[in-house]
Amino acid sequence: MPATMRRLLAEGDFRLRLAAGGAADDAFIDEPLSWAHSSDLADPTPWLEPGQLLLTDGAQFTERNDAFVAEYVDRLLARGVVALGFATGIVHDRIPDALAASCDRAGLPLFEVERRTPFIGIIRWVADVLADERRERLQWSLDAQRAVARAALRVDGLGAILLELADRLDCWVALYDSVGNRLRVPGLAPVPAELEPVVAEAVARTLARGSRAGLNILDAGDGITLQTIGQRGQLRGVLAVGASEPLDAAGSDVVESVIGLASIALEQRRNLDAARRRLRTGLFELLLAGVIDVADRTAESLWGALPAEPVRLTAVVGEVSGQALLDELELHADQNSGRLFFAERGGRILLITGNDEFDDLQALLLRHGLRAGTSGPVRWNELPRALTEAGHAGRAVSREHPFILFERLADEGMQGLLAASGGEAVARRILRPLLDLPLRDREALAETLRVWLEHNGAWDPAARQLGIHRHTLRNRVAAADTLLGLDLEQFAARAELWSALQLIDPDENGQ
């Protein structure tokens, strides 16, 4: 129990009496004392600390006016002094009226200390109680840390240590993973609904910094402590502890021990997740090879059945940094058993979902700033085709269209596939001599070639549409033949030129 004025008043040997500044049932009487100090200085505040009890025999008030007394009391109150003890029968026979009036005005408790009560006895009593309290808190901390260590040996060690921490601190506890998701632990009280947005935002900011840190938040009268788990640049999560007041040293020691054990547990989980992802990659290779029954049975024994046919394959585009996406996919797969299978192959992350369930993943990928191409619906034995389709769709993504379905490319025909496969670069190389011409000549020759090709190489109708003689048209086509190095008498050359003109508009992309 802490040292308080209530306990000090209850010590009959001291014979203390409340003289001014409050009543015996006021809240101040239960405020913990940090120390007791005696001084007769006119201004003792430079040597005082908040929470202390000041004892004096009043020598400083001899021949002092009321203004001095009022300023003295105000200084004590501003310094955070809990109470003032005044000894009578030494310098003053009774407490000066000006001092009692100033304490009443300021609300500073004033106690009368009889002459027979030595100050050293009160100071020793406070020191002994504080020492006993420190020993009790140290023993409590050691017992709590032993209990937490024993909890870590249980089957669900991570959940067990969180439950033990919540019980020992009598508060709510929450553990967030490296992507800010709160881990669900059966039996653990949830974060209060009104505080959850505040905590989630603070956790997100802490993880975004990527460095080890502790953070104290005060909201709605609750003290919230956040502590990161893991090393700088490799944070494994954040532990949040909510109590009615900030943790003392003993409570902080228990939290630190939990962080150490949680770090080990999360690291073990991370290693297990890495092994599971390697196994996913192996199962994906089996699926590609058509060994579907074996892959399905293995997946079901570990995660649940594979998504039901027809399925879609989504290929994530670009480099994925860190483990955040993989951690979130693992969590999503656990929470949606039988609806998502993912694997890593050739440096790419591949997602397989049911035909109508890939939309949910788009929001997940968008949060990580990623793009993806998705295949059309296929059966499991058609997975190689889905892989090819997803690759084609992925090459067509852009900032404006971060997610592309293969059906969209298919609707655009061969031109869509050519565009998705990087055909524009080839088209630009084919048309480079044309693109190097002056704008007017380039526009005229490009228009001539388009009209001629649209009429399937027929001279007369093309010449009529262009408003030129057919011989002029022949001369222009022959010039293009020589300029581009193509034999436009051949169908293959005409088809290649047509495709290049569809992929690039020479009027807009000349230089």
Short mmCIF file of C-alpha atoms in Angstrom, two decimals, residues 78-284:
data_model
loop_
_atom_site.label_atom_id
_atom_site.label_comp_id
_atom_site.label_asym_id
_atom_site.label_seq_id
_atom_site.Cartn_x
_atom_site.Cartn_y
_atom_site.Cartn_z
CA ALA A 78 2.49 25.34 -7.69
CA ARG A 79 5.38 23.00 -6.86
CA GLY A 80 2.97 20.11 -6.27
CA VAL A 81 3.36 19.79 -2.50
CA VAL A 82 0.64 17.48 -1.17
CA ALA A 83 0.32 18.89 2.35
CA LEU A 84 1.99 21.15 4.90
CA GLY A 85 2.69 20.02 8.48
CA PHE A 86 3.12 22.82 11.05
CA ALA A 87 4.73 22.14 14.46
CA THR A 88 3.23 24.07 17.35
CA GLY A 89 4.80 24.74 20.72
CA ILE A 90 8.26 25.40 19.29
CA VAL A 91 8.35 28.78 17.52
CA HIS A 92 4.60 29.43 17.48
CA ASP A 93 2.13 28.39 20.16
CA ARG A 94 -0.51 27.91 17.48
CA ILE A 95 -0.84 28.00 13.72
CA PRO A 96 -0.84 31.62 12.49
CA ASP A 97 -4.26 32.76 11.31
CA ALA A 98 -2.81 34.12 8.05
CA LEU A 99 -1.33 30.70 7.21
CA ALA A 100 -4.58 28.86 7.93
CA ALA A 101 -6.53 31.39 5.85
CA SER A 102 -4.10 31.11 2.90
CA CYS A 103 -4.24 27.29 3.00
CA ASP A 104 -8.05 27.40 3.06
CA ARG A 105 -8.04 29.76 0.09
CA ALA A 106 -5.53 27.71 -1.93
CA GLY A 107 -6.88 24.30 -0.89
CA LEU A 108 -3.54 23.17 0.53
CA PRO A 109 -4.09 20.76 3.47
CA LEU A 110 -2.50 22.09 6.66
CA PHE A 111 -1.80 19.72 9.58
CA GLU A 112 -0.87 20.57 13.11
CA VAL A 113 2.06 18.59 14.50
CA GLU A 114 2.32 18.55 18.29
CA ARG A 115 5.60 19.45 19.92
CA ARG A 116 6.07 15.89 21.19
CA THR A 117 6.04 14.51 17.63
CA PRO A 118 9.52 14.70 16.05
CA PHE A 119 9.72 15.41 12.34
CA ILE A 120 12.29 12.63 11.90
CA GLY A 121 9.68 10.10 13.05
CA ILE A 122 7.24 11.21 10.33
CA ILE A 123 10.01 11.23 7.71
CA ARG A 124 11.18 7.75 8.75
CA TRP A 125 7.61 6.44 8.63
CA VAL A 126 7.14 7.73 5.05
CA ALA A 127 10.52 6.27 4.02
CA ASP A 128 9.67 2.87 5.52
CA VAL A 129 6.27 2.72 3.83
CA LEU A 130 7.80 3.67 0.49
CA ALA A 131 10.48 0.99 0.90
CA ASP A 132 7.84 -1.61 1.76
CA GLU A 133 5.83 -0.56 -1.29
CA ARG A 134 8.88 -0.90 -3.56
CA ARG A 135 9.56 -4.38 -2.17
CA GLU A 136 5.93 -5.38 -2.67
CA ARG A 137 5.88 -4.09 -6.25
CA LEU A 138 9.19 -5.81 -6.98
CA GLN A 139 7.84 -9.10 -5.63
CA TRP A 140 4.63 -8.59 -7.60
CA SER A 141 6.65 -7.97 -10.75
CA LEU A 142 8.79 -11.08 -10.22
CA ASP A 143 5.71 -13.23 -9.58
CA ALA A 144 3.99 -11.82 -12.67
CA GLN A 145 7.03 -12.41 -14.88
CA ARG A 146 7.27 -16.01 -13.63
CA ALA A 147 3.58 -16.51 -14.42
CA VAL A 148 4.05 -15.06 -17.90
CA ALA A 149 7.05 -17.33 -18.51
CA ARG A 150 5.02 -20.38 -17.46
CA ALA A 151 2.19 -19.29 -19.75
CA ALA A 152 4.62 -19.19 -22.68
CA LEU A 153 5.14 -22.96 -22.28
CA ARG A 154 1.49 -23.75 -22.98
CA VAL A 155 0.24 -25.01 -26.33
CA ASP A 156 -0.97 -21.56 -27.40
CA GLY A 157 1.93 -19.73 -25.81
CA LEU A 158 1.30 -16.38 -27.50
CA GLY A 159 -2.35 -16.23 -26.49
CA ALA A 160 -1.57 -17.50 -22.99
CA ILE A 161 0.96 -14.79 -22.20
CA LEU A 162 -1.44 -12.08 -23.39
CA LEU A 163 -4.19 -13.46 -21.16
CA GLU A 164 -1.78 -13.60 -18.22
CA LEU A 165 -0.67 -10.02 -18.83
CA ALA A 166 -4.26 -8.75 -18.97
CA ASP A 167 -5.07 -10.58 -15.73
CA ARG A 168 -1.97 -9.34 -13.86
CA LEU A 169 -2.42 -5.71 -14.93
CA ASP A 170 -6.23 -5.85 -14.71
CA CYS A 171 -6.57 -4.05 -18.05
CA TRP A 172 -7.24 -4.74 -21.71
CA VAL A 173 -4.43 -6.00 -23.92
CA ALA A 174 -4.22 -6.26 -27.71
CA LEU A 175 -1.53 -7.54 -30.07
CA TYR A 176 -1.33 -6.23 -33.63
CA ASP A 177 0.69 -7.96 -36.35
CA SER A 178 3.14 -6.34 -38.75
CA VAL A 179 0.33 -5.08 -41.02
CA GLY A 180 -1.78 -3.63 -38.20
CA ASN A 181 -4.30 -6.45 -37.88
CA ARG A 182 -5.38 -7.26 -34.33
CA LEU A 183 -4.74 -10.90 -33.51
CA ARG A 184 -7.77 -12.74 -32.19
CA VAL A 185 -7.12 -14.47 -28.87
CA PRO A 186 -10.01 -16.46 -27.32
CA GLY A 187 -10.85 -15.16 -23.86
CA LEU A 188 -9.02 -11.85 -24.28
CA ALA A 189 -11.19 -8.79 -23.69
CA PRO A 190 -11.49 -6.63 -26.82
CA VAL A 191 -10.27 -3.07 -27.12
CA PRO A 192 -13.10 -0.75 -25.97
CA ALA A 193 -15.14 0.23 -29.01
CA GLU A 194 -14.68 3.96 -28.45
CA LEU A 195 -10.88 3.53 -28.27
CA GLU A 196 -10.37 1.09 -31.14
CA PRO A 197 -10.08 3.76 -33.90
CA VAL A 198 -7.58 5.72 -31.80
CA VAL A 199 -5.47 2.65 -31.10
CA ALA A 200 -5.63 1.37 -34.70
CA GLU A 201 -4.47 4.74 -36.06
CA ALA A 202 -1.62 4.95 -33.55
CA VAL A 203 -0.55 1.37 -34.39
CA ALA A 204 -0.55 2.18 -38.12
CA ARG A 205 1.62 5.27 -37.54
CA THR A 206 4.02 3.30 -35.36
CA LEU A 207 4.40 0.51 -37.93
CA ALA A 208 4.82 3.03 -40.76
CA ARG A 209 7.88 4.51 -39.03
CA GLY A 210 9.49 1.07 -39.07
CA SER A 211 11.60 1.71 -35.97
CA ARG A 212 11.39 0.44 -32.43
CA ALA A 213 9.37 2.79 -30.27
CA GLY A 214 7.12 3.19 -27.27
CA LEU A 215 4.13 5.49 -27.26
CA ASN A 216 1.78 6.67 -24.53
CA ILE A 217 -1.69 7.87 -25.47
CA LEU A 218 -4.26 9.48 -23.23
CA ASP A 219 -7.80 9.30 -24.56
CA ALA A 220 -11.20 9.33 -22.86
CA GLY A 221 -9.52 9.12 -19.46
CA ASP A 222 -7.63 5.92 -20.30
CA GLY A 223 -3.88 5.49 -20.48
CA ILE A 224 -2.79 3.49 -23.53
CA THR A 225 0.75 2.19 -23.92
CA LEU A 226 2.07 0.96 -27.28
CA GLN A 227 5.30 -1.00 -27.59
CA THR A 228 6.75 -2.32 -30.85
CA ILE A 229 7.86 -5.94 -31.16
CA GLY A 230 10.87 -6.85 -33.28
CA GLN A 231 13.92 -5.07 -34.59
CA ARG A 232 14.23 -1.83 -36.54
CA GLY A 233 13.14 -2.46 -40.12
CA GLN A 234 11.74 -5.87 -39.17
CA LEU A 235 8.88 -5.07 -36.83
CA ARG A 236 6.77 -8.10 -35.99
CA GLY A 237 3.89 -6.19 -34.42
CA VAL A 238 2.72 -3.80 -31.71
CA LEU A 239 1.53 -4.58 -28.18
CA ALA A 240 -1.17 -2.25 -26.86
CA VAL A 241 -2.01 -2.08 -23.15
CA GLY A 242 -4.90 0.00 -21.84
CA ALA A 243 -5.16 0.92 -18.15
CA SER A 244 -6.91 3.56 -16.08
CA GLU A 245 -3.53 5.18 -15.36
CA PRO A 246 0.04 5.00 -16.73
CA LEU A 247 2.04 1.89 -15.83
CA ASP A 248 4.56 2.12 -13.01
CA ALA A 249 8.03 0.60 -13.20
CA ALA A 250 6.83 -2.83 -12.02
CA GLY A 251 4.04 -2.92 -14.61
CA SER A 252 6.43 -1.76 -17.34
CA ASP A 253 8.85 -4.57 -16.41
CA VAL A 254 6.10 -7.15 -16.89
CA VAL A 255 5.19 -5.62 -20.26
CA GLU A 256 8.84 -5.77 -21.32
CA SER A 257 9.01 -9.46 -20.44
CA VAL A 258 5.86 -10.10 -22.48
CA ILE A 259 7.37 -8.22 -25.43
CA GLY A 260 10.45 -10.45 -25.29
CA LEU A 261 8.39 -13.65 -25.20
CA ALA A 262 5.97 -12.35 -27.84
CA SER A 263 8.92 -11.52 -30.11
CA ILE A 264 10.08 -15.13 -29.88
CA ALA A 265 6.57 -16.45 -30.50
CA LEU A 266 6.01 -14.16 -33.48
CA GLU A 267 9.41 -15.03 -34.91
CA GLN A 268 8.55 -18.71 -34.64
CA ARG A 269 5.24 -17.98 -36.34
CA ARG A 270 7.07 -16.03 -39.06
CA ASN A 271 9.40 -18.99 -39.67
CA LEU A 272 6.41 -21.31 -39.80
CA ASP A 273 4.66 -19.01 -42.26
CA ALA A 274 7.77 -18.97 -44.45
CA ALA A 275 7.81 -22.77 -44.46
CA ARG A 276 4.11 -22.81 -45.29
CA ARG A 277 4.68 -20.45 -48.21
CA ARG A 278 7.41 -22.71 -49.57
CA LEU A 279 4.96 -25.57 -49.30
CA ARG A 280 2.36 -23.48 -51.15
CA THR A 281 4.85 -22.98 -53.97
CA GLY A 282 5.40 -26.73 -54.16
CA LEU A 283 1.65 -27.36 -54.27
CA PHE A 284 1.28 -24.79 -57.05
#
